[in-house]
Short mmCIF file of C-alpha atoms (C1' of nucleotides) in Angstrom, two decimals:
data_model
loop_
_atom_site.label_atom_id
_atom_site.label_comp_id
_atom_site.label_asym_id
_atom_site.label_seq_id
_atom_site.Cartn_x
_atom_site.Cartn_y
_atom_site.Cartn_z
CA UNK A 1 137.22 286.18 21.02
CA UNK A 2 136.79 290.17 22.61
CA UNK A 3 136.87 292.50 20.31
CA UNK A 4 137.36 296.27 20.94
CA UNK A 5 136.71 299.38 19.16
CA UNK A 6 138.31 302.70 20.10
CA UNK A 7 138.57 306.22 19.17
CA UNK A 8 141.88 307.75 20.60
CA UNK A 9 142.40 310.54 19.56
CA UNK A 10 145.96 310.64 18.81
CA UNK A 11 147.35 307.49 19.22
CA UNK A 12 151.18 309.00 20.05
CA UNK A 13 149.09 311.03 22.86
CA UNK A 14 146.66 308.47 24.15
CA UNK A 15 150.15 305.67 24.20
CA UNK A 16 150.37 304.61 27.45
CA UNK A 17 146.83 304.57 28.10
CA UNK A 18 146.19 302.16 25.26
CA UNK A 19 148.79 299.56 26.11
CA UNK A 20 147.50 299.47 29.74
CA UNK A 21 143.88 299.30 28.94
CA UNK A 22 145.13 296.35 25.84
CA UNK A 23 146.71 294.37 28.79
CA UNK A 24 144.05 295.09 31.51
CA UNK A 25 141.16 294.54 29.35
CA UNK A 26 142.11 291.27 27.45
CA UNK A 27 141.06 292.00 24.63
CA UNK A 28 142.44 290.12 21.49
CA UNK A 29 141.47 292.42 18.90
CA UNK A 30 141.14 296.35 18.95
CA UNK A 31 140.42 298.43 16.38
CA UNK A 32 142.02 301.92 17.21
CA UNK A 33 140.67 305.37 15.05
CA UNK A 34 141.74 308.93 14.78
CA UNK A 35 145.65 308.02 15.28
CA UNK A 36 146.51 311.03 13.63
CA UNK A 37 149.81 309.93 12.74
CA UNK A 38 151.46 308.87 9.56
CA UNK A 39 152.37 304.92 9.32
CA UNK A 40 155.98 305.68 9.41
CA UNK A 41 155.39 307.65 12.78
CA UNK A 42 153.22 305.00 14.38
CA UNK A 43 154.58 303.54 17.48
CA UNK A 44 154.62 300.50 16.61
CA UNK A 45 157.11 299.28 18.26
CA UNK A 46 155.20 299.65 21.84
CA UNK A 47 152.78 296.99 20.80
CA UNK A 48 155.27 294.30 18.92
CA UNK A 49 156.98 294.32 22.08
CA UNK A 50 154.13 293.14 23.77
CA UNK A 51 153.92 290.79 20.74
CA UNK A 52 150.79 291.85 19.29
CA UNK A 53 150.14 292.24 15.35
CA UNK A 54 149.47 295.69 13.78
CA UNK A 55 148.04 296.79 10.53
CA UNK A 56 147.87 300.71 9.82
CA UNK A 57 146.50 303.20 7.76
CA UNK A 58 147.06 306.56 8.78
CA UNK A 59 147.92 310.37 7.88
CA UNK A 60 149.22 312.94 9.18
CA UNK A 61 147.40 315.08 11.60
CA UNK A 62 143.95 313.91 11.02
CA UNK A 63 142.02 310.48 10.82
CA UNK A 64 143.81 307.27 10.83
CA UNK A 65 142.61 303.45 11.49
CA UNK A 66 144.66 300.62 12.98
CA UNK A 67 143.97 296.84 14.26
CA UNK A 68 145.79 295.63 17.14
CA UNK A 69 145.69 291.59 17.38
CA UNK A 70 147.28 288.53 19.73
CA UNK A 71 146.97 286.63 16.32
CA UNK A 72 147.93 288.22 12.72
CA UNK A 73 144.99 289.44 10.34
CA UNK A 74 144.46 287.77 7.02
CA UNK A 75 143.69 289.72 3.61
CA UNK A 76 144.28 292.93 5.22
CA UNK A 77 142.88 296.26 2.74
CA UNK A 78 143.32 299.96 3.35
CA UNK A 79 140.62 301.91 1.55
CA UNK A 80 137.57 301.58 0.19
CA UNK A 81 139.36 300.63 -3.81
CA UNK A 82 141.20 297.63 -3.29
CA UNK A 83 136.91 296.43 -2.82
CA UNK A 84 134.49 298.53 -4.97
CA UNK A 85 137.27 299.77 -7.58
CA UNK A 86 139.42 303.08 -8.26
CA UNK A 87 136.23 304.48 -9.75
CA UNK A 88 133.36 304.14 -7.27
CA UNK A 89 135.88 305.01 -4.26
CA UNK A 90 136.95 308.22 -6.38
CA UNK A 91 138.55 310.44 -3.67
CA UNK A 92 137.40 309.51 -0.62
CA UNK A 93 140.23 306.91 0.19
CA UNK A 94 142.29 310.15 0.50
CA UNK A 95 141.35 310.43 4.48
CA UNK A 96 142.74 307.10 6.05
CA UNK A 97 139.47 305.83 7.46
CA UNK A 98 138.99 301.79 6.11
CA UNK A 99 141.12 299.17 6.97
CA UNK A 100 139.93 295.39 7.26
CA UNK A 101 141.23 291.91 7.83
CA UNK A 102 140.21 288.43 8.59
CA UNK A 103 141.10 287.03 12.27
CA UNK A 104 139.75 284.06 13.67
CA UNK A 105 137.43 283.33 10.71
CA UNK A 106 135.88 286.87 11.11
CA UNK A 107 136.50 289.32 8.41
CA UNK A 108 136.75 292.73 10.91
CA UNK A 109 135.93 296.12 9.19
CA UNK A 110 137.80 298.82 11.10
CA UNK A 111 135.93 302.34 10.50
CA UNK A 112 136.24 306.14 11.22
CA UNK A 113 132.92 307.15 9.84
CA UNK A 114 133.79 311.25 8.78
CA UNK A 115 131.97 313.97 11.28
CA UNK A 116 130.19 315.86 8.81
CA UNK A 117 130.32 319.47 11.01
CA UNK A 118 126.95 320.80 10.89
CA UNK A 119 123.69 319.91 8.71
CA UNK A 120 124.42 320.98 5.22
CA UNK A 121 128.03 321.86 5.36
CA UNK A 122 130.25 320.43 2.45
CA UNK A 123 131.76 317.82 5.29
CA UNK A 124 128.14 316.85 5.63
CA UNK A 125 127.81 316.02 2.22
CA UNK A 126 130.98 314.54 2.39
CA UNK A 127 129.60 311.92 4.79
CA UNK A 128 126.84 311.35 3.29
CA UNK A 129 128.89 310.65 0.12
CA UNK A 130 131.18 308.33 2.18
CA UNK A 131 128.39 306.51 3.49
CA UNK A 132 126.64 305.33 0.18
CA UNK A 133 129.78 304.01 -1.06
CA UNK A 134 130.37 302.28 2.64
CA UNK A 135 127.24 300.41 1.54
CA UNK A 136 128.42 299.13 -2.09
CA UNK A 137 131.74 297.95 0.10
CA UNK A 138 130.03 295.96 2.67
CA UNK A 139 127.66 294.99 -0.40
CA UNK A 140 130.63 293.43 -1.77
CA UNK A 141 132.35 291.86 1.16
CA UNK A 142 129.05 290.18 2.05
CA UNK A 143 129.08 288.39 -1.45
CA UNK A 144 133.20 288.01 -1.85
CA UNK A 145 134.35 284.88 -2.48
CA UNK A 146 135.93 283.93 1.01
CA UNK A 147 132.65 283.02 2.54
CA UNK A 148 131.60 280.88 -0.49
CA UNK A 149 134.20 278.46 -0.23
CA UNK A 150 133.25 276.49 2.87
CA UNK A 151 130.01 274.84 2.39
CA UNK A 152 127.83 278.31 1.68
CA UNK A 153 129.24 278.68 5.13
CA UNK A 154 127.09 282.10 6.16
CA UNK A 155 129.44 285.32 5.98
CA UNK A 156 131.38 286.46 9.32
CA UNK A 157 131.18 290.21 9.27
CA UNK A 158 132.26 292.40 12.07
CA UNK A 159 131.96 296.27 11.51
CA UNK A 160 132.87 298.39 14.05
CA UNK A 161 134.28 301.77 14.96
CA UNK A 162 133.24 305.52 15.54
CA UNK A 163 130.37 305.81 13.47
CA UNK A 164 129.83 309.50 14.55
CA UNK A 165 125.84 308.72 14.40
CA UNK A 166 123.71 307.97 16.96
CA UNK A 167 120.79 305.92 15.56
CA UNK A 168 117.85 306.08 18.37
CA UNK A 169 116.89 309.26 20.80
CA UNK A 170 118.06 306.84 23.46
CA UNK A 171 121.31 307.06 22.14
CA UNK A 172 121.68 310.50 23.29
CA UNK A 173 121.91 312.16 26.48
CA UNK A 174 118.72 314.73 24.90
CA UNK A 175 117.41 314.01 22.16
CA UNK A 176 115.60 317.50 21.99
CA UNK A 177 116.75 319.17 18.88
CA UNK A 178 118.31 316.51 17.46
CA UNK A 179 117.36 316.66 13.56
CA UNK A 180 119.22 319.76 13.31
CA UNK A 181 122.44 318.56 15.12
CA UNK A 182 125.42 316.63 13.67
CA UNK A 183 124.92 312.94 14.18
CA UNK A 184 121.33 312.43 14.40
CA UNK A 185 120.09 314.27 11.49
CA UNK A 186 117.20 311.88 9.59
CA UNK A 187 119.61 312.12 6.19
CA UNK A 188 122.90 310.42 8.75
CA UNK A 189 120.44 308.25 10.25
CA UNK A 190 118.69 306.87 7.07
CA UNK A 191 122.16 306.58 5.69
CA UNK A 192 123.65 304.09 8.31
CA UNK A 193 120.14 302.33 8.14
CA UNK A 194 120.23 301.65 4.19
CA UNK A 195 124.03 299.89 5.38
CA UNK A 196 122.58 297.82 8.37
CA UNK A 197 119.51 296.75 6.34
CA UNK A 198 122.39 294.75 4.00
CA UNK A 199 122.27 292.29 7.20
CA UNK A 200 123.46 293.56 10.52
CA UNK A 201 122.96 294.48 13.77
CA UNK A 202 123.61 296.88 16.32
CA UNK A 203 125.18 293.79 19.08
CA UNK A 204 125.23 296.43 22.02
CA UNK A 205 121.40 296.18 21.85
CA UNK A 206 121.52 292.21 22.17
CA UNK A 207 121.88 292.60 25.90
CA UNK A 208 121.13 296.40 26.47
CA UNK A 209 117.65 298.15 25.99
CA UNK A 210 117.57 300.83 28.09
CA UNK A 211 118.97 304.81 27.01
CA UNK A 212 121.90 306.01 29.58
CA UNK A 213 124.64 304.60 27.70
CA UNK A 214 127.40 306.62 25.89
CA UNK A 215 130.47 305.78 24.33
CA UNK A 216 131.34 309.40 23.42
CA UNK A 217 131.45 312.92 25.53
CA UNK A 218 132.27 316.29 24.75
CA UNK A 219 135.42 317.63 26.39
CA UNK A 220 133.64 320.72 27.23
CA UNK A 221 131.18 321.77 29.67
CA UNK A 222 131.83 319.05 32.22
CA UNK A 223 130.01 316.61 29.79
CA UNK A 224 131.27 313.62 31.51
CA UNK A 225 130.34 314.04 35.01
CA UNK A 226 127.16 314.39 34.18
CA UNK A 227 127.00 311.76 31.45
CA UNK A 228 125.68 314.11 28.84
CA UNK A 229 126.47 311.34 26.40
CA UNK A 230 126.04 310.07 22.78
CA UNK A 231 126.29 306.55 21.67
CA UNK A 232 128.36 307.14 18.45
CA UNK A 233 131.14 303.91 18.31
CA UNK A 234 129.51 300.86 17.21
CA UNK A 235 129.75 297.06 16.48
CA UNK A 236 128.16 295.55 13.59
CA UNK A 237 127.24 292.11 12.90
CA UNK A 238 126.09 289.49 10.30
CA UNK A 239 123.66 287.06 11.93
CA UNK A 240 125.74 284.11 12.23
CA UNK A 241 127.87 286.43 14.64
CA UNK A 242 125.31 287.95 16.30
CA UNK A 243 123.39 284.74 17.23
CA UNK A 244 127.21 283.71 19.23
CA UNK A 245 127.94 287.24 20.76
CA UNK A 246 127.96 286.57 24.65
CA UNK A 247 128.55 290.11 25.66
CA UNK A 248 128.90 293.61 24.73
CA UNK A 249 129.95 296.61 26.94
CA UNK A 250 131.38 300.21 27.22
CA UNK A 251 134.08 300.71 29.66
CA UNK A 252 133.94 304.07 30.75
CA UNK A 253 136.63 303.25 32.63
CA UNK A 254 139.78 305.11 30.44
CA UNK A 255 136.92 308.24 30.08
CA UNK A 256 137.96 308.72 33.47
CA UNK A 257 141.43 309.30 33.43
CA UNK A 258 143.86 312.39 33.21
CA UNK A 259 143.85 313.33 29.88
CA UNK A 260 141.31 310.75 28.17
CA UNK A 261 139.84 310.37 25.05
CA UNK A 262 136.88 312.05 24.74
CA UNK A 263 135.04 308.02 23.52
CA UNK A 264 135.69 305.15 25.66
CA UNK A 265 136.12 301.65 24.14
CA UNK A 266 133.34 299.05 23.27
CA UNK A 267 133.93 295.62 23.50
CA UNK A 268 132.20 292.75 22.22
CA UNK A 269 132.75 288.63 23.11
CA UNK A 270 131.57 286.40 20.26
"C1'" DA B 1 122.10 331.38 22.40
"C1'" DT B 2 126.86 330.81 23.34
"C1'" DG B 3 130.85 328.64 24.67
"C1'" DG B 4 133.20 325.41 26.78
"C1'" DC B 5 138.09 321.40 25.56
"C1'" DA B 6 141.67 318.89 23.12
"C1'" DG B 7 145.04 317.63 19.37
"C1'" DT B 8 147.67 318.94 15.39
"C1'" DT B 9 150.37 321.86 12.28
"C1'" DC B 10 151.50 325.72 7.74
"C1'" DC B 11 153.03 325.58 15.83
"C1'" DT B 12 151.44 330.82 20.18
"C1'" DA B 13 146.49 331.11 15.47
"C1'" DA B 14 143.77 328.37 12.82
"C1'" DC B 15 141.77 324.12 11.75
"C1'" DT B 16 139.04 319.99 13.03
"C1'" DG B 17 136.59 317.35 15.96
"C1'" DA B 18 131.36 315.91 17.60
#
DNA sequence: ATGGCAGTTCCTAACTGA
């Protein structure tokens, strides 16, 4: 099964170029963020005709998650609540950012980690916020009850999407300065390591050691010609998943077109 | 050091993004 994460960046916008790259790339999953666009707006219609499944969580203008399968997703959740309660996920369900569902025997958590501006900012401690209680939900998704049914069967965990950190200095195009920039502060990057330490892995790095790789570029200052990259969008995995990924990539290959998104899509084959 | 680009809405200015 390929699975594909995405940032879009305005999923009405970025249309055409995600139903091509859906078709070209055979993909059977992909797990679309920043649609920007209210579920009642979604176009939804674009990929049912091409008789794929869609779940959606979205708002208007800003944020907004969505899975796009062949086959449709079991136990689907929008939020962070409907897992760790009302009162642990307070607010912060208020920006559409979670959804998950099972496909395939594979529970897939969809994610548009928040930005956080610049060091110190209330946004940043609004991500930092967002990621302690993005522990306590994978916490609890790890010990749900699904993956005790069959024979202690080991859990099936996918997380994936723009995580808006870049975890190693080979991550980023220059990593000179990088403790006081967004995304690769030590706070962010101790943060997303308190999650993995729960029991995944970064799959990209199965088959990939060496720096050079980016999944993200500014829009400005001709970042992507000269592949002044970061490494931002992510996939995830429990062990028993990671031990059967075959592949992962970046295909830089929709970066390239008129009027891209500013991340390309990651794919992974387990 | 700064700004640069893109998308959206409270739409031709201000915001958010990363």
């Amino acid at each position: 099964m390929k699975i594909a994460t995405w940032n879009v960046n305005s999923i009405r916008t970025r249309l055409d170029q995600v139903s091509d790259w859906l078709q070209s790339s055979g993909v059977d999953v992909l797990c679309l963020q920043e649609t920007k666009v209210v579920d009642a707006d979604f176009p939804r219609s674009r990929f049912e005709d091409l008789n794929y499944h869609l779940v959606i969580s979205g708002q208007k203008a800003y944020n907004g998650v969505a899975i796009v399968s062949r086959q449709p997703l079991q136990s689907v959740s929008r939020g962070f609540a409907p897992v760790v309660g009302d009162a642990i996920a307070d607010d912060l369900d208020d920006q559409k950012r979670v959804i998950t569902g099972i496909i395939g025997g594979i529970r897939i958590v969809n994610l548009y980690v928040p930005n956080g501006s610049s060091i110190g900012s209330d946004k940043y401690q609004y991500k930092l916020r967002w990621l302690l209680v993005l522990r306590q939900y994978l916490q609890m998704l790890l010990d749900a009850d699904e993956f005790k049914d069959v024979e202690k069967a080991p859990p099936k965990i996918l997380v994936c999407g723009d995580f808006n950190i870049a975890l190693e200095d080979i991550d980023i195009y220059k990593a000179k300065g990088r403790e006081t920039h967004i995304m690769s502060s030590d706070a962010e990057r101790q943060a997303l390591r308190d999650i993995l330490e729960l029991g995944f892995a970064d799959v990209f790095r199965k088959f990939t050691d060496e720096g050079g790789h980016f999944s993200w570029w500014d829009y400005r200052a001709g970042s992507f010609p000269r592949n002044h990259g970061w490494r931002i969008d992510h996939h995830y995995l429990t062990p028993a998943l990671y031990e059967r990924a075959v592949d992962c990539c970046i295909d830089v290959a929709p970066r390239k077109l008129t009027k891209p998104s500013d991340h390309a899509p990651v794919v992974v084959e387990v």
